[in-house]
PDB file of C-alpha atoms in Angstrom:
ATOM      1  CA  MET A   1      29.648 -45.980  27.600  1.00  0.00           C
ATOM      2  CA  ILE A   2      30.197 -49.446  29.105  1.00  0.00           C
ATOM      3  CA  GLN A   3      26.624 -49.499  30.406  1.00  0.00           C
ATOM      4  CA  SER A   4      25.247 -48.607  26.958  1.00  0.00           C
ATOM      5  CA  ARG A   5      27.361 -51.322  25.370  1.00  0.00           C
ATOM      6  CA  ASN A   6      26.124 -53.892  27.891  1.00  0.00           C
ATOM      7  CA  LYS A   7      22.510 -52.922  27.186  1.00  0.00           C
ATOM      8  CA  TYR A   8      23.103 -53.288  23.448  1.00  0.00           C
ATOM      9  CA  LEU A   9      24.703 -56.711  23.903  1.00  0.00           C
ATOM     10  CA  GLN A  10      21.822 -57.812  26.135  1.00  0.00           C
ATOM     11  CA  PHE A  11      19.307 -56.640  23.534  1.00  0.00           C
ATOM     12  CA  MET A  12      21.125 -58.541  20.782  1.00  0.00           C
ATOM     13  CA  LEU A  13      21.219 -61.666  22.953  1.00  0.00           C
ATOM     14  CA  VAL A  14      17.451 -61.510  23.592  1.00  0.00           C
ATOM     15  CA  LEU A  15      16.757 -60.791  19.904  1.00  0.00           C
ATOM     16  CA  LEU A  16      18.930 -63.633  18.622  1.00  0.00           C
ATOM     17  CA  ALA A  17      17.498 -65.985  21.241  1.00  0.00           C
ATOM     18  CA  ALA A  18      13.942 -65.170  20.117  1.00  0.00           C
ATOM     19  CA  TRP A  19      14.882 -65.776  16.474  1.00  0.00           C
ATOM     20  CA  ALA A  20      16.654 -69.055  17.251  1.00  0.00           C
ATOM     21  CA  ILE A  21      13.874 -70.351  19.515  1.00  0.00           C
ATOM     22  CA  ALA A  22      11.180 -69.503  16.949  1.00  0.00           C
ATOM     23  CA  TRP A  23      13.034 -71.268  14.143  1.00  0.00           C
ATOM     24  CA  GLY A  24      13.737 -74.180  16.462  1.00  0.00           C
ATOM     25  CA  ALA A  25      10.028 -74.522  17.243  1.00  0.00           C
ATOM     26  CA  MET A  26       9.154 -74.551  13.542  1.00  0.00           C
ATOM     27  CA  PHE A  27      11.860 -77.147  12.879  1.00  0.00           C
ATOM     28  CA  VAL A  28      10.654 -79.400  15.704  1.00  0.00           C
ATOM     29  CA  MET A  29       7.050 -79.131  14.516  1.00  0.00           C
ATOM     30  CA  GLY A  30       8.088 -79.923  10.956  1.00  0.00           C
ATOM     31  CA  GLN A  31      10.067 -82.965  12.060  1.00  0.00           C
ATOM     32  CA  ALA A  32       7.161 -84.181  14.193  1.00  0.00           C
ATOM     33  CA  VAL A  33       4.833 -83.933  11.192  1.00  0.00           C
ATOM     34  CA  LEU A  34       7.342 -85.814   9.027  1.00  0.00           C
ATOM     35  CA  LEU A  35       7.689 -88.584  11.613  1.00  0.00           C
ATOM     36  CA  TYR A  36       3.998 -88.939  12.415  1.00  0.00           C
ATOM     37  CA  GLY A  37       2.527 -87.931   9.060  1.00  0.00           C
ATOM     38  CA  LEU A  38      -0.675 -86.016   8.399  1.00  0.00           C
ATOM     39  CA  GLY A  39      -2.891 -88.260  10.514  1.00  0.00           C
ATOM     40  CA  LYS A  40      -5.863 -87.552  12.737  1.00  0.00           C
ATOM     41  CA  ASN A  41      -3.642 -86.713  15.712  1.00  0.00           C
ATOM     42  CA  THR A  42      -1.028 -84.607  13.938  1.00  0.00           C
ATOM     43  CA  LEU A  43      -1.978 -81.551  16.012  1.00  0.00           C
ATOM     44  CA  PHE A  44      -1.418 -83.406  19.263  1.00  0.00           C
ATOM     45  CA  PHE A  45       1.937 -84.935  18.382  1.00  0.00           C
ATOM     46  CA  SER A  46       3.348 -81.825  16.673  1.00  0.00           C
ATOM     47  CA  HIS A  47       2.303 -79.454  19.473  1.00  0.00           C
ATOM     48  CA  GLY A  48       3.411 -81.989  22.069  1.00  0.00           C
ATOM     49  CA  ALA A  49       6.881 -82.167  20.532  1.00  0.00           C
ATOM     50  CA  VAL A  50       7.111 -78.369  20.408  1.00  0.00           C
ATOM     51  CA  LEU A  51       6.045 -78.062  24.056  1.00  0.00           C
ATOM     52  CA  VAL A  52       8.776 -80.474  25.182  1.00  0.00           C
ATOM     53  CA  TYR A  53      11.284 -78.422  23.176  1.00  0.00           C
ATOM     54  CA  LEU A  54      10.032 -75.088  24.531  1.00  0.00           C
ATOM     55  CA  LEU A  55      10.022 -76.262  28.144  1.00  0.00           C
ATOM     56  CA  CYS A  56      13.667 -77.318  27.815  1.00  0.00           C
ATOM     57  CA  VAL A  57      14.567 -74.027  26.159  1.00  0.00           C
ATOM     58  CA  PHE A  58      12.489 -72.088  28.705  1.00  0.00           C
ATOM     59  CA  LEU A  59      14.706 -73.198  31.586  1.00  0.00           C
ATOM     60  CA  VAL A  60      17.880 -72.202  29.744  1.00  0.00           C
ATOM     61  CA  TYR A  61      16.336 -68.921  28.560  1.00  0.00           C
ATOM     62  CA  ARG A  62      15.322 -67.812  32.056  1.00  0.00           C
ATOM     63  CA  ARG A  63      18.730 -68.722  33.458  1.00  0.00           C
ATOM     64  CA  TRP A  64      21.010 -67.271  30.813  1.00  0.00           C
ATOM     65  CA  VAL A  65      19.084 -64.874  28.560  1.00  0.00           C
ATOM     66  CA  ALA A  66      16.324 -62.842  30.232  1.00  0.00           C
ATOM     67  CA  PRO A  67      13.762 -63.032  33.058  1.00  0.00           C
ATOM     68  CA  LEU A  68      10.450 -64.592  32.070  1.00  0.00           C
ATOM     69  CA  PRO A  69       8.094 -64.993  35.068  1.00  0.00           C
ATOM     70  CA  VAL A  70       5.472 -67.714  34.938  1.00  0.00           C
ATOM     71  CA  VAL A  71       2.788 -66.376  37.283  1.00  0.00           C
ATOM     72  CA  GLY A  72       3.471 -62.665  37.597  1.00  0.00           C
ATOM     73  CA  GLN A  73       0.864 -60.447  39.251  1.00  0.00           C
ATOM     74  CA  LEU A  74      -2.777 -61.502  38.965  1.00  0.00           C
ATOM     75  CA  SER A  75      -4.484 -58.856  41.108  1.00  0.00           C
ATOM     76  CA  ASN A  76      -5.203 -55.276  40.046  1.00  0.00           C
ATOM     77  CA  VAL A  77      -4.254 -55.936  36.416  1.00  0.00           C
ATOM     78  CA  GLY A  78      -7.740 -55.669  34.913  1.00  0.00           C
ATOM     79  CA  ALA A  79      -8.082 -59.421  34.399  1.00  0.00           C
ATOM     80  CA  LEU A  80     -11.887 -59.303  34.236  1.00  0.00           C
ATOM     81  CA  TRP A  81     -11.732 -56.556  31.617  1.00  0.00           C
ATOM     82  CA  LEU A  82      -9.395 -58.688  29.530  1.00  0.00           C
ATOM     83  CA  VAL A  83     -11.690 -61.709  29.881  1.00  0.00           C
ATOM     84  CA  GLY A  84     -14.606 -59.529  28.781  1.00  0.00           C
ATOM     85  CA  ALA A  85     -12.631 -58.078  25.879  1.00  0.00           C
ATOM     86  CA  MET A  86     -11.843 -61.577  24.615  1.00  0.00           C
ATOM     87  CA  ALA A  87     -15.523 -62.510  24.761  1.00  0.00           C
ATOM     88  CA  VAL A  88     -16.494 -59.327  22.903  1.00  0.00           C
ATOM     89  CA  VAL A  89     -13.978 -60.108  20.138  1.00  0.00           C
ATOM     90  CA  TYR A  90     -15.325 -63.621  19.560  1.00  0.00           C
ATOM     91  CA  VAL A  91     -19.010 -62.767  19.851  1.00  0.00           C
ATOM     92  CA  GLY A  92     -18.491 -59.730  17.618  1.00  0.00           C
ATOM     93  CA  GLU A  93     -16.658 -61.794  15.001  1.00  0.00           C
ATOM     94  CA  PHE A  94     -19.384 -64.450  15.128  1.00  0.00           C
ATOM     95  CA  LEU A  95     -22.189 -61.900  14.623  1.00  0.00           C
ATOM     96  CA  LEU A  96     -20.305 -60.031  11.890  1.00  0.00           C
ATOM     97  CA  GLY A  97     -19.639 -63.313  10.115  1.00  0.00           C
ATOM     98  CA  LYS A  98     -23.369 -64.052  10.157  1.00  0.00           C
ATOM     99  CA  VAL A  99     -24.221 -60.593   8.810  1.00  0.00           C
ATOM    100  CA  LEU A 100     -21.657 -60.932   6.002  1.00  0.00           C
ATOM    101  CA  ASP A 101     -22.715 -64.554   5.402  1.00  0.00           C
ATOM    102  CA  LEU A 102     -19.136 -65.787   5.609  1.00  0.00           C
ATOM    103  CA  PRO A 103     -18.578 -69.540   5.310  1.00  0.00           C
ATOM    104  CA  ALA A 104     -17.281 -71.482   8.283  1.00  0.00           C
ATOM    105  CA  GLU A 105     -13.533 -71.980   8.420  1.00  0.00           C
ATOM    106  CA  PRO A 106     -12.670 -75.345   6.787  1.00  0.00           C
ATOM    107  CA  PHE A 107     -10.076 -75.950   9.512  1.00  0.00           C
ATOM    108  CA  MET A 108     -12.743 -75.714  12.207  1.00  0.00           C
ATOM    109  CA  THR A 109     -15.291 -77.867  10.375  1.00  0.00           C
ATOM    110  CA  LYS A 110     -12.706 -80.611   9.831  1.00  0.00           C
ATOM    111  CA  LEU A 111     -11.168 -80.426  13.310  1.00  0.00           C
ATOM    112  CA  PHE A 112     -13.275 -83.229  14.791  1.00  0.00           C
ATOM    113  CA  ALA A 113     -14.587 -84.817  11.586  1.00  0.00           C
ATOM    114  CA  ASP A 114     -14.432 -88.634  11.394  1.00  0.00           C
ATOM    115  CA  LYS A 115     -12.557 -88.926  14.687  1.00  0.00           C
ATOM    116  CA  SER A 116     -13.017 -91.518  17.383  1.00  0.00           C
ATOM    117  CA  ILE A 117     -13.494 -90.497  21.016  1.00  0.00           C
ATOM    118  CA  PRO A 118      -9.756 -90.983  21.825  1.00  0.00           C
ATOM    119  CA  ASP A 119      -8.875 -88.888  18.758  1.00  0.00           C
ATOM    120  CA  VAL A 120     -11.272 -86.141  19.862  1.00  0.00           C
ATOM    121  CA  ILE A 121      -9.731 -86.128  23.342  1.00  0.00           C
ATOM    122  CA  LEU A 122      -6.210 -85.775  21.909  1.00  0.00           C
ATOM    123  CA  THR A 123      -7.388 -82.973  19.614  1.00  0.00           C
ATOM    124  CA  LEU A 124      -8.975 -81.145  22.553  1.00  0.00           C
ATOM    125  CA  LEU A 125      -5.753 -81.495  24.535  1.00  0.00           C
ATOM    126  CA  ALA A 126      -3.825 -80.084  21.583  1.00  0.00           C
ATOM    127  CA  VAL A 127      -6.002 -77.026  21.013  1.00  0.00           C
ATOM    128  CA  PHE A 128      -6.955 -76.314  24.634  1.00  0.00           C
ATOM    129  CA  ILE A 129      -3.683 -77.057  26.472  1.00  0.00           C
ATOM    130  CA  LEU A 130      -0.698 -77.563  24.183  1.00  0.00           C
ATOM    131  CA  ALA A 131      -1.283 -74.795  21.629  1.00  0.00           C
ATOM    132  CA  PRO A 132      -1.949 -72.049  24.233  1.00  0.00           C
ATOM    133  CA  LEU A 133       1.179 -73.016  26.183  1.00  0.00           C
ATOM    134  CA  ASN A 134       3.347 -73.138  23.063  1.00  0.00           C
ATOM    135  CA  GLU A 135       2.088 -69.923  21.523  1.00  0.00           C
ATOM    136  CA  GLU A 136       2.146 -67.881  24.715  1.00  0.00           C
ATOM    137  CA  ILE A 137       5.672 -68.988  25.630  1.00  0.00           C
ATOM    138  CA  LEU A 138       6.827 -68.126  22.128  1.00  0.00           C
ATOM    139  CA  PHE A 139       4.892 -64.955  21.259  1.00  0.00           C
ATOM    140  CA  ARG A 140       4.075 -63.325  24.615  1.00  0.00           C
ATOM    141  CA  GLY A 141       7.208 -64.773  26.187  1.00  0.00           C
ATOM    142  CA  VAL A 142      10.452 -64.788  24.235  1.00  0.00           C
ATOM    143  CA  MET A 143       9.283 -62.576  21.341  1.00  0.00           C
ATOM    144  CA  LEU A 144       7.648 -59.855  23.426  1.00  0.00           C
ATOM    145  CA  ASN A 145      10.689 -59.875  25.710  1.00  0.00           C
ATOM    146  CA  VAL A 146      12.714 -58.418  22.824  1.00  0.00           C
ATOM    147  CA  PHE A 147      10.862 -55.132  23.357  1.00  0.00           C
ATOM    148  CA  ARG A 148      11.527 -54.830  27.099  1.00  0.00           C
ATOM    149  CA  SER A 149      13.212 -51.563  28.023  1.00  0.00           C
ATOM    150  CA  ARG A 150      12.978 -48.775  30.567  1.00  0.00           C
ATOM    151  CA  TYR A 151      10.332 -47.178  28.323  1.00  0.00           C
ATOM    152  CA  ASN A 152       6.809 -48.567  28.663  1.00  0.00           C
ATOM    153  CA  TRP A 153       5.843 -47.789  25.058  1.00  0.00           C
ATOM    154  CA  THR A 154       8.346 -50.262  23.612  1.00  0.00           C
ATOM    155  CA  MET A 155       6.386 -53.195  25.041  1.00  0.00           C
ATOM    156  CA  TRP A 156       3.182 -51.890  23.470  1.00  0.00           C
ATOM    157  CA  LEU A 157       4.984 -51.536  20.149  1.00  0.00           C
ATOM    158  CA  GLY A 158       6.093 -55.124  20.629  1.00  0.00           C
ATOM    159  CA  ALA A 159       2.477 -56.092  21.310  1.00  0.00           C
ATOM    160  CA  LEU A 160       1.479 -54.757  17.887  1.00  0.00           C
ATOM    161  CA  ILE A 161       4.356 -56.436  16.053  1.00  0.00           C
ATOM    162  CA  THR A 162       4.067 -59.817  17.756  1.00  0.00           C
ATOM    163  CA  SER A 163       0.283 -59.779  17.300  1.00  0.00           C
ATOM    164  CA  LEU A 164       0.757 -59.299  13.560  1.00  0.00           C
ATOM    165  CA  LEU A 165       3.184 -62.232  13.545  1.00  0.00           C
ATOM    166  CA  PHE A 166       0.744 -64.265  15.629  1.00  0.00           C
ATOM    167  CA  ALA A 167      -2.014 -63.687  13.073  1.00  0.00           C
ATOM    168  CA  ALA A 168       0.351 -64.407  10.184  1.00  0.00           C
ATOM    169  CA  VAL A 169       1.349 -67.862  11.445  1.00  0.00           C
ATOM    170  CA  HIS A 170      -2.289 -68.995  11.616  1.00  0.00           C
ATOM    171  CA  MET A 171      -2.242 -69.906   7.947  1.00  0.00           C
ATOM    172  CA  GLN A 172      -4.902 -72.582   8.451  1.00  0.00           C
ATOM    173  CA  TYR A 173      -7.557 -69.854   8.441  1.00  0.00           C
ATOM    174  CA  GLN A 174      -8.904 -68.453   5.170  1.00  0.00           C
ATOM    175  CA  ASN A 175     -11.207 -65.593   6.171  1.00  0.00           C
ATOM    176  CA  LEU A 176      -9.657 -62.169   6.698  1.00  0.00           C
ATOM    177  CA  LEU A 177     -12.109 -61.651   9.549  1.00  0.00           C
ATOM    178  CA  THR A 178     -10.651 -64.667  11.352  1.00  0.00           C
ATOM    179  CA  LEU A 179      -7.113 -63.352  10.869  1.00  0.00           C
ATOM    180  CA  ALA A 180      -8.217 -59.979  12.272  1.00  0.00           C
ATOM    181  CA  GLU A 181      -9.637 -61.899  15.220  1.00  0.00           C
ATOM    182  CA  MET A 182      -6.268 -63.628  15.736  1.00  0.00           C
ATOM    183  CA  PHE A 183      -4.580 -60.218  15.735  1.00  0.00           C
ATOM    184  CA  LEU A 184      -6.935 -58.978  18.448  1.00  0.00           C
ATOM    185  CA  VAL A 185      -6.364 -62.160  20.465  1.00  0.00           C
ATOM    186  CA  GLY A 186      -2.651 -61.400  20.233  1.00  0.00           C
ATOM    187  CA  LEU A 187      -3.210 -57.838  21.459  1.00  0.00           C
ATOM    188  CA  ILE A 188      -5.338 -58.935  24.415  1.00  0.00           C
ATOM    189  CA  THR A 189      -2.909 -61.630  25.531  1.00  0.00           C
ATOM    190  CA  SER A 190      -0.015 -59.193  25.043  1.00  0.00           C
ATOM    191  CA  ALA A 191      -1.797 -56.685  27.274  1.00  0.00           C
ATOM    192  CA  ALA A 192      -2.186 -59.457  29.847  1.00  0.00           C
ATOM    193  CA  ARG A 193       1.539 -60.194  29.717  1.00  0.00           C
ATOM    194  CA  ILE A 194       2.481 -56.514  30.003  1.00  0.00           C
ATOM    195  CA  ARG A 195       0.101 -55.807  32.877  1.00  0.00           C
ATOM    196  CA  SER A 196       0.708 -59.017  34.840  1.00  0.00           C
ATOM    197  CA  GLY A 197       4.374 -59.474  33.992  1.00  0.00           C
ATOM    198  CA  GLY A 198       3.912 -63.240  33.685  1.00  0.00           C
ATOM    199  CA  LEU A 199       2.689 -65.903  31.275  1.00  0.00           C
ATOM    200  CA  LEU A 200      -0.125 -67.443  33.320  1.00  0.00           C
ATOM    201  CA  LEU A 201      -2.785 -64.822  32.545  1.00  0.00           C
ATOM    202  CA  PRO A 202      -2.032 -64.823  28.774  1.00  0.00           C
ATOM    203  CA  VAL A 203      -2.260 -68.636  28.742  1.00  0.00           C
ATOM    204  CA  LEU A 204      -5.607 -68.586  30.565  1.00  0.00           C
ATOM    205  CA  LEU A 205      -6.965 -65.950  28.176  1.00  0.00           C
ATOM    206  CA  HIS A 206      -5.751 -68.012  25.223  1.00  0.00           C
ATOM    207  CA  MET A 207      -7.639 -70.993  26.637  1.00  0.00           C
ATOM    208  CA  GLU A 208     -10.738 -68.803  26.927  1.00  0.00           C
ATOM    209  CA  ALA A 209     -10.301 -67.856  23.268  1.00  0.00           C
ATOM    210  CA  THR A 210     -10.091 -71.535  22.330  1.00  0.00           C
ATOM    211  CA  VAL A 211     -13.310 -72.352  24.188  1.00  0.00           C
ATOM    212  CA  LEU A 212     -15.113 -69.427  22.539  1.00  0.00           C
ATOM    213  CA  GLY A 213     -13.762 -70.428  19.132  1.00  0.00           C
ATOM    214  CA  LEU A 214     -15.002 -74.001  19.542  1.00  0.00           C
ATOM    215  CA  LEU A 215     -18.414 -72.899  20.811  1.00  0.00           C
ATOM    216  CA  LEU A 216     -18.984 -70.230  18.169  1.00  0.00           C
ATOM    217  CA  GLY A 217     -17.184 -71.977  15.315  1.00  0.00           C
TER     218      GLY A 217
END
């Protein structure tokens, strides 16, 4: 009875922590946008502020809430298959978009428009480094941790739910095909977290997704 109660309390702690951290990240990003404004480097400053916040929270979370390994296991986890799966998703979405004659995402076409070289560098840092770190800590880290249990299937259920949330927060995209792509990116990075146990492989796969997205538009 005591053991069951302790497990329930631990689950509630992890759940409430995930909720609080997610809302905190949105608040910090909102405040950063208010302070900086909607300028050419909004992405860099907003994601930079969120990363500072998440790194501070990360230390407290690992110490007092739940384990969250950084590296995990990188061998014998099917890393090459996951890299290939990510490439298939992006190439497939690109080809399907051409067949359906879908317009390019306005967010992508405007990402580097009318920007100086320093602005382009800051934008690249934001989308290639800051965003993957932020989103993987939040979605494949604290959110997916809510579904940890002695049963393996709960983590895969969590992968589905957090991937839906991951797609939903990418409101800058307008095409349903792009949102479906974001869902699949969430599933692949979730699989990487589950199989490796750490955040490094999901972050690297997210960076791969960013490169593919920039190359294929």
